[in-house]
PDB file of C-alpha atoms in Angstrom:
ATOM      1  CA  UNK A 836       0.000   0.000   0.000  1.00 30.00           C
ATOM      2  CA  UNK A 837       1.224   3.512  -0.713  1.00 40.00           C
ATOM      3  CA  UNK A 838       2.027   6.190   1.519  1.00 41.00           C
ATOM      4  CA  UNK A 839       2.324   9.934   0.999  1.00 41.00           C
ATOM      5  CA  UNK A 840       5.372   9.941   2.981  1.00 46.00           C
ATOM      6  CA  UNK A 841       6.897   7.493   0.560  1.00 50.00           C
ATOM      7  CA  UNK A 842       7.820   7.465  -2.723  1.00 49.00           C
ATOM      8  CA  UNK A 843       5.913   4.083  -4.099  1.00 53.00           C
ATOM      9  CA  UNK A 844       5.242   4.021  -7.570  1.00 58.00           C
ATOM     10  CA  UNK A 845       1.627   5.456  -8.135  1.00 65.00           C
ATOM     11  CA  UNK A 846      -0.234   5.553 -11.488  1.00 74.00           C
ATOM     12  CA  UNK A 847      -0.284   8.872 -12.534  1.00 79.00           C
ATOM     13  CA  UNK A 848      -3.825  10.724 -12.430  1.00 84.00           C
ATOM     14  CA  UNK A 849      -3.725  14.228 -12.229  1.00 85.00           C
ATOM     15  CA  UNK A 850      -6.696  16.514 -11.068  1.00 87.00           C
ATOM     16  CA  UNK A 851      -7.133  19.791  -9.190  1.00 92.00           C
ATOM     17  CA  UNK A 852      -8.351  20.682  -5.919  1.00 93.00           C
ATOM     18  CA  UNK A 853     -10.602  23.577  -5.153  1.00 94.00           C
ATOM     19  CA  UNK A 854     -11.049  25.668  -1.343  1.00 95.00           C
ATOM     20  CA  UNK A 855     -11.334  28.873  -0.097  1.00 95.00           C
ATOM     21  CA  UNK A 856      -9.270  29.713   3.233  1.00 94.00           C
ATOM     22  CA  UNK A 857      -9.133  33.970   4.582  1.00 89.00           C
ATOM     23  CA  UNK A 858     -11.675  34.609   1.680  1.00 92.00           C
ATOM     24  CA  UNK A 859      -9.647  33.877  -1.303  1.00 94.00           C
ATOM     25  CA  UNK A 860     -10.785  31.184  -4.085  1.00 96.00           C
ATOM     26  CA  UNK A 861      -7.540  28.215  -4.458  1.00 97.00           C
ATOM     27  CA  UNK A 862      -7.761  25.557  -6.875  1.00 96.00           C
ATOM     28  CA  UNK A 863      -4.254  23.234  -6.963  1.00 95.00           C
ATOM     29  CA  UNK A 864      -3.098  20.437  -8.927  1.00 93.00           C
ATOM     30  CA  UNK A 865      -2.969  17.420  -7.245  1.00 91.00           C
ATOM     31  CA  UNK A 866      -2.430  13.519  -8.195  1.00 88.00           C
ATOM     32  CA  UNK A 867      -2.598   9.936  -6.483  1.00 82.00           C
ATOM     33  CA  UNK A 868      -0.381   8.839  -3.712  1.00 80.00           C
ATOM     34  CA  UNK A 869       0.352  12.142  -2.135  1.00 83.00           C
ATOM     35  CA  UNK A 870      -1.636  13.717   1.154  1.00 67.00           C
ATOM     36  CA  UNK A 871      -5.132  14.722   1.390  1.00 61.00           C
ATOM     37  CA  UNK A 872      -4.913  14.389  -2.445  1.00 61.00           C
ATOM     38  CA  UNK A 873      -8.128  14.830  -3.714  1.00 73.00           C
ATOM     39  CA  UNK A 874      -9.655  17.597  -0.926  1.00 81.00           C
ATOM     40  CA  UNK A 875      -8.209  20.304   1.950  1.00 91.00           C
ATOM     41  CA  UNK A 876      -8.339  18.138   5.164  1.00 89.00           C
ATOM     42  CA  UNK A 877      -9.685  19.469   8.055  1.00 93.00           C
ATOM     43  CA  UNK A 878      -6.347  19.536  10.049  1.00 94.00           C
ATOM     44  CA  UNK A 879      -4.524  21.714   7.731  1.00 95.00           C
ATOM     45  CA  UNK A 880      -7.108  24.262   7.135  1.00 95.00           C
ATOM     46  CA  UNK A 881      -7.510  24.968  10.962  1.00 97.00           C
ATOM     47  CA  UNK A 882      -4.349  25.465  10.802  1.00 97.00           C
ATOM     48  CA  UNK A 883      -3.962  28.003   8.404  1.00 97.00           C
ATOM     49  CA  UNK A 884      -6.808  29.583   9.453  1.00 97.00           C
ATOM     50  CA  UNK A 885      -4.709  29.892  13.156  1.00 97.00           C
ATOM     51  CA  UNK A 886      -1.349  31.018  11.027  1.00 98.00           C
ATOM     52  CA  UNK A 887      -3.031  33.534   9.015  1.00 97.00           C
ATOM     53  CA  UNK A 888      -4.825  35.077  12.434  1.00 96.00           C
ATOM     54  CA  UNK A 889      -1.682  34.978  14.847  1.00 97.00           C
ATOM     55  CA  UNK A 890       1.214  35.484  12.369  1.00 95.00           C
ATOM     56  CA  UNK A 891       2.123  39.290  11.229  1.00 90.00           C
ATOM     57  CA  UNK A 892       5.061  39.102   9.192  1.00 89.00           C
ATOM     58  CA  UNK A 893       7.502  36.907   9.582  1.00 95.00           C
ATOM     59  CA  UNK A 894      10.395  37.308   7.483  1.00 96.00           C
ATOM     60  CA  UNK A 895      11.097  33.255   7.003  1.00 98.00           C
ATOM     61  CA  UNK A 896       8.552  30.312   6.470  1.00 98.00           C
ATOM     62  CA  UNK A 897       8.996  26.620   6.340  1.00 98.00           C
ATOM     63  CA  UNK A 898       6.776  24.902   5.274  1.00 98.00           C
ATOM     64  CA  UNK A 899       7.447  20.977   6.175  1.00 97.00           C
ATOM     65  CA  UNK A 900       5.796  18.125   4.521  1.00 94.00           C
ATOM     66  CA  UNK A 901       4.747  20.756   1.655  1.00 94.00           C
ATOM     67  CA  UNK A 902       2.295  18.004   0.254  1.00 92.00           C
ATOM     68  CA  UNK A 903       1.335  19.542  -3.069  1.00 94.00           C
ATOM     69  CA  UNK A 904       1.806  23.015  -1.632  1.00 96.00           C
ATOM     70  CA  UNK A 905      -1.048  24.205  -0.013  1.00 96.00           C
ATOM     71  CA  UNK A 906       0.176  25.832   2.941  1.00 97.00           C
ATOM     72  CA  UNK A 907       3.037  27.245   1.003  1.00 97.00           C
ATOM     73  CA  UNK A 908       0.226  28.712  -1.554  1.00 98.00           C
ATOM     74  CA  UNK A 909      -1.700  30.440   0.532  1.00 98.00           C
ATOM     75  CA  UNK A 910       1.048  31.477   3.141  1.00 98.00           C
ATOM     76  CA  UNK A 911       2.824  33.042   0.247  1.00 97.00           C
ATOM     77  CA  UNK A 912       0.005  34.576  -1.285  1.00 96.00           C
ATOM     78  CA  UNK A 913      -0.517  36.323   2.382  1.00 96.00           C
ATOM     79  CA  UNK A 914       3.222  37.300   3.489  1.00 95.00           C
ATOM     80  CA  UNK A 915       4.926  37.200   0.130  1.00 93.00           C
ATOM     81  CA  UNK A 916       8.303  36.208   2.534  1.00 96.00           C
ATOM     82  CA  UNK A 917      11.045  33.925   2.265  1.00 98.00           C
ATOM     83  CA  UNK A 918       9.548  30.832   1.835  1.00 98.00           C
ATOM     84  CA  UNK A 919      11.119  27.478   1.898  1.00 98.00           C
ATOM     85  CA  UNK A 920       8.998  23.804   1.314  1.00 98.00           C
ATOM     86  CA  UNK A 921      10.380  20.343   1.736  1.00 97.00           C
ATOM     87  CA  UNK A 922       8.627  16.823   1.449  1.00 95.00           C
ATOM     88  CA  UNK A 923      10.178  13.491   1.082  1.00 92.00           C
ATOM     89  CA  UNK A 924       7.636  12.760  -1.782  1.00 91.00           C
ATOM     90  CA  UNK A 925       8.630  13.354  -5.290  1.00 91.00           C
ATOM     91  CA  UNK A 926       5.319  13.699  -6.604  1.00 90.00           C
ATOM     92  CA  UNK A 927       4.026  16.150  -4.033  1.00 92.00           C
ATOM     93  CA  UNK A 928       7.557  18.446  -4.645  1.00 95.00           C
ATOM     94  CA  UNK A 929       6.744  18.323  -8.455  1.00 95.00           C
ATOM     95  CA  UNK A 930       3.292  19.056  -7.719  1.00 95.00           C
ATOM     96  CA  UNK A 931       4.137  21.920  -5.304  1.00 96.00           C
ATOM     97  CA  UNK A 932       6.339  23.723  -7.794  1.00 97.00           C
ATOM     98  CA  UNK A 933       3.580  24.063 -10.086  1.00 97.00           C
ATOM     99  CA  UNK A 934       1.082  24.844  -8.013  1.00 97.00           C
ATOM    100  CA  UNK A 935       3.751  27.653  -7.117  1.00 98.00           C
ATOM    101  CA  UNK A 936       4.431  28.403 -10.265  1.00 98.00           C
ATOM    102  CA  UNK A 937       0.438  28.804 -11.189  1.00 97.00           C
ATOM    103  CA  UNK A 938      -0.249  31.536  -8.454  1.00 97.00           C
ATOM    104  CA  UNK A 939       3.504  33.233  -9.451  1.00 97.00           C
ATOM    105  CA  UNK A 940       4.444  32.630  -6.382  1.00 98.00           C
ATOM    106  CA  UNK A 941       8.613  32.501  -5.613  1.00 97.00           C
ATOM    107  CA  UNK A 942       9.819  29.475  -2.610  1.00 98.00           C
ATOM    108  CA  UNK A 943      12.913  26.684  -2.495  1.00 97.00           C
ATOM    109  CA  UNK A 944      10.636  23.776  -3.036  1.00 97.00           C
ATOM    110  CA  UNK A 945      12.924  20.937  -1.931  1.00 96.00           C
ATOM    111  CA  UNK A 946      12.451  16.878  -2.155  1.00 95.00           C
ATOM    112  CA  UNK A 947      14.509  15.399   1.211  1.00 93.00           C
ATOM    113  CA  UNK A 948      14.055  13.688   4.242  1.00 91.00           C
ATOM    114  CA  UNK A 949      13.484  16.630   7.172  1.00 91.00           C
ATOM    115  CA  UNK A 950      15.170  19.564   7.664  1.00 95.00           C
ATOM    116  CA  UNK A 951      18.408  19.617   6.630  1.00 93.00           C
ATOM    117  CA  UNK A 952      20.007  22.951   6.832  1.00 94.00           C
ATOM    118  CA  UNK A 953      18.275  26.923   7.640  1.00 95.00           C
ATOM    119  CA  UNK A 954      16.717  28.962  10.733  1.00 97.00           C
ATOM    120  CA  UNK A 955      13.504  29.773  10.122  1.00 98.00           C
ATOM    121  CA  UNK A 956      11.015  32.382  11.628  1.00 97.00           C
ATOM    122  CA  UNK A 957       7.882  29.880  11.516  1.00 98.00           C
ATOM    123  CA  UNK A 958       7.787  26.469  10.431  1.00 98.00           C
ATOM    124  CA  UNK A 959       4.225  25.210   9.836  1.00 98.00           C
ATOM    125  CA  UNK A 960       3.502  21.488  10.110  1.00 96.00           C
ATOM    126  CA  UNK A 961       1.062  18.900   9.894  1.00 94.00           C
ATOM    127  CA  UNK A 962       3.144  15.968  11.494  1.00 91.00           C
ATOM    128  CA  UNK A 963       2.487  12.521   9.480  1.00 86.00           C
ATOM    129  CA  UNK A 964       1.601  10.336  12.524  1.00 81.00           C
ATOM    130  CA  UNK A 965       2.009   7.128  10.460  1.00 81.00           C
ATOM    131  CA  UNK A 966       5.948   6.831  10.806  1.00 83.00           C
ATOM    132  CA  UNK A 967       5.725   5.914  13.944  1.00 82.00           C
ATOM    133  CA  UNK A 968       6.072   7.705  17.203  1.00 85.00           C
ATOM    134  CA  UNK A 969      10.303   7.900  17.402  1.00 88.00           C
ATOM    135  CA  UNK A 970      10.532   9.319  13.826  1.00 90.00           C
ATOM    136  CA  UNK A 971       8.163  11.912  14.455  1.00 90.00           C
ATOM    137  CA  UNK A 972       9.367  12.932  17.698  1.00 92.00           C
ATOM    138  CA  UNK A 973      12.786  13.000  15.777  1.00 93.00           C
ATOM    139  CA  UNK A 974      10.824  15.702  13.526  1.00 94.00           C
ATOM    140  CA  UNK A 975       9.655  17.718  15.975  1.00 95.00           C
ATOM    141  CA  UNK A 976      12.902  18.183  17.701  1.00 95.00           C
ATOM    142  CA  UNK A 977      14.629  19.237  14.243  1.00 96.00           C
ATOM    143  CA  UNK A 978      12.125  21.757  13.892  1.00 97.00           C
ATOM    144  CA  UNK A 979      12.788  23.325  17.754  1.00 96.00           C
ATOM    145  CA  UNK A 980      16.499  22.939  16.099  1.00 96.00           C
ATOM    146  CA  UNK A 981      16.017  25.083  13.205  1.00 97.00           C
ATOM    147  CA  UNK A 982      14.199  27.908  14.646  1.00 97.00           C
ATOM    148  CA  UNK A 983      15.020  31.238  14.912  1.00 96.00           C
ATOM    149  CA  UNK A 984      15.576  32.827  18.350  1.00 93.00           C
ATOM    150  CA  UNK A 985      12.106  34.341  18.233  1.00 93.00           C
ATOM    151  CA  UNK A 986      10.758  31.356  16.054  1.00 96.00           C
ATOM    152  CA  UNK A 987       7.411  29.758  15.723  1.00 98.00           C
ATOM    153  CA  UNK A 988       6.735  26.242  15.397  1.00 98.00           C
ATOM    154  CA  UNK A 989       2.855  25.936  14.746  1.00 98.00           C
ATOM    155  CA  UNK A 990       1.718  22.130  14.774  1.00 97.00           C
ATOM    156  CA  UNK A 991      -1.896  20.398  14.119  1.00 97.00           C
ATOM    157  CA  UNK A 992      -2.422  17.408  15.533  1.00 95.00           C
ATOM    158  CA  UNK A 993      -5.513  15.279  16.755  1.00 93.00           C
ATOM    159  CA  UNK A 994      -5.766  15.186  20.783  1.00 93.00           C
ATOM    160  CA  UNK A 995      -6.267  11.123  20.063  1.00 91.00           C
ATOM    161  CA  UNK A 996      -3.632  11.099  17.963  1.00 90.00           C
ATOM    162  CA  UNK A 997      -0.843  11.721  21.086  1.00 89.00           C
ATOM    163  CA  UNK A 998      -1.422  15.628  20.903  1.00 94.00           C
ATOM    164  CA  UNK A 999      -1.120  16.015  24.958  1.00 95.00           C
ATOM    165  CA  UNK A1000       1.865  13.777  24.400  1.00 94.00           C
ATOM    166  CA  UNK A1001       4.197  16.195  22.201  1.00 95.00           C
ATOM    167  CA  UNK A1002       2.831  19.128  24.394  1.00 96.00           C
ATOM    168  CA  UNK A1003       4.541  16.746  27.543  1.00 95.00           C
ATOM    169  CA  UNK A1004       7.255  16.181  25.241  1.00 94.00           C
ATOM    170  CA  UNK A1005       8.456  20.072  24.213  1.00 95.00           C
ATOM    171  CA  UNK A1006       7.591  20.982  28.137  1.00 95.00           C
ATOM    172  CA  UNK A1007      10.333  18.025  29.079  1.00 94.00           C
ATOM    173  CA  UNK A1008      13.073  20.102  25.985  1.00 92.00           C
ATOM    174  CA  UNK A1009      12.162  23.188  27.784  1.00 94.00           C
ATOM    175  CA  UNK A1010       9.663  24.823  25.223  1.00 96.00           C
ATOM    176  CA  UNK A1011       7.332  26.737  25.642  1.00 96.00           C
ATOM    177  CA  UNK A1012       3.902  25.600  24.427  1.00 97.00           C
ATOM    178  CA  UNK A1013       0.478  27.302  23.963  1.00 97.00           C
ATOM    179  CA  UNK A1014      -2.327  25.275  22.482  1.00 97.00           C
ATOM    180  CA  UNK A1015      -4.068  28.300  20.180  1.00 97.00           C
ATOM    181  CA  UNK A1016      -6.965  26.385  18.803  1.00 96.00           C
ATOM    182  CA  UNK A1017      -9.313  23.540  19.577  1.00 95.00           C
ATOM    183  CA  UNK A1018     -11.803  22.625  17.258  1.00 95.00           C
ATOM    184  CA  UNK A1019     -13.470  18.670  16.445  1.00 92.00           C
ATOM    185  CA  UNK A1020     -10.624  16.866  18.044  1.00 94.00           C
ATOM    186  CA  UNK A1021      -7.639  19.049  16.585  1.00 96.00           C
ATOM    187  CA  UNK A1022      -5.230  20.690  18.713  1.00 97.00           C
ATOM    188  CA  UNK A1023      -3.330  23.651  16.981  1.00 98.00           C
ATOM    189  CA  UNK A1024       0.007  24.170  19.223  1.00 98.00           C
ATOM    190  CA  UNK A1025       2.517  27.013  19.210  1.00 98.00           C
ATOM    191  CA  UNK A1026       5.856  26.053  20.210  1.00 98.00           C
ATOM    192  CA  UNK A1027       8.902  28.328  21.047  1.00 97.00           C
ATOM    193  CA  UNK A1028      12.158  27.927  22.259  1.00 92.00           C
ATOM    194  CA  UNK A1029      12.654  28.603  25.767  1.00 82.00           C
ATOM    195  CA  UNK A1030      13.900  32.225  26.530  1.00 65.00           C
ATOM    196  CA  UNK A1031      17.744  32.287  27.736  1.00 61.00           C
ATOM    197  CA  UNK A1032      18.277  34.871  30.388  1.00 56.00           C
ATOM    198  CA  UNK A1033      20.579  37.491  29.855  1.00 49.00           C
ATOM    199  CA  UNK A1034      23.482  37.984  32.270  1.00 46.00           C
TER     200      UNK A1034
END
């Protein structure tokens, strides 16, 4: 069986997407075997919805597990800032570029396994709870890793899904956390890194 967060071979049917997120019309390319493929899922539009209404202008985004772009999209289309989007999938990367490309929108759009090099000012990310709990922790700490001083990490996950768990888990690294939103079983978290105290 195929997993967006592989890169299995999948028969190539291409299609678009329509939504509307902060009052503005989106219709994407999209394709088998990447995430959410054929609609927006819930998760990811409450949490753009929480971005767009907490974030003012932060100079860097990163957008992990890009998918086929959507956050990237409509983050862009919003901040116009330095954008930078990374999924292991091939197909979603390809996909993502275009979908760029469409809306003449500028990002590094990058195929690779996590985050790999940068400091970003927000990293937005819809964890894929299927690798397995070590793996994604693993994630979630290279995202603390790559913020900026001042840096946002802004997280959706399902309360059943082990969302109290990573709240426990960035208390125990010594981050700060602040669940933001609650709505049908999501939990939208904002992490930063804990404030070092000046001498």
């Amino acid at each position: 069986m195929a997993h967006y967060f592989t890169n299995d071979d999948v028969k190539d049917r291409p299609f678009d997407i329509g939504f509307e997120i902060d009052g503005r019309s989106f219709t994407l390319h999209s394709n088998q075997g990447v995430f959410s493929k054929d609609k927006l899922d819930e998760g990811t539009r409450l949490l753009l919805e929480t971005v767009l209404d907490h974030e003012t202008d932060p100079r860097s985004i990163l957008d992990l597990g890009c998918g086929i772009g959507v956050v990237g999209v409509v983050l862009q289309s919003h901040y116009h800032t330095d954008m930078t989007m990374i999924d292991i999938n091939a197909r979603a990367v390809q996909l993502a570029k275009a979908n760029m490309e469409k809306y003449g929108l500028k990002a590094r759009v990058e195929a690779q396994d996590g985050i790999q090099t940068g400091v970003f000012d927000c990293i937005v990310f819809n964890p894929p709870i299927r690798i397995g709990k070590p793996a994604m922790y693993a994630l979630l700490d290279s995202c603390v890793e790559h913020l900026s001083e001042h840096g946002r990490l802004w997280l959706v996950m399902r309360k059943q899904h082990g969302a109290p768990s990573a709240v426990k888990h960035f208390e125990e690294a010594g981050c700060r956390v602040e669940r933001v939103t609650r709505d049908k079983g999501y939990w939208i978290l904002l992490v930063r890194k804990k404030m070092k105290r000046s001498t």
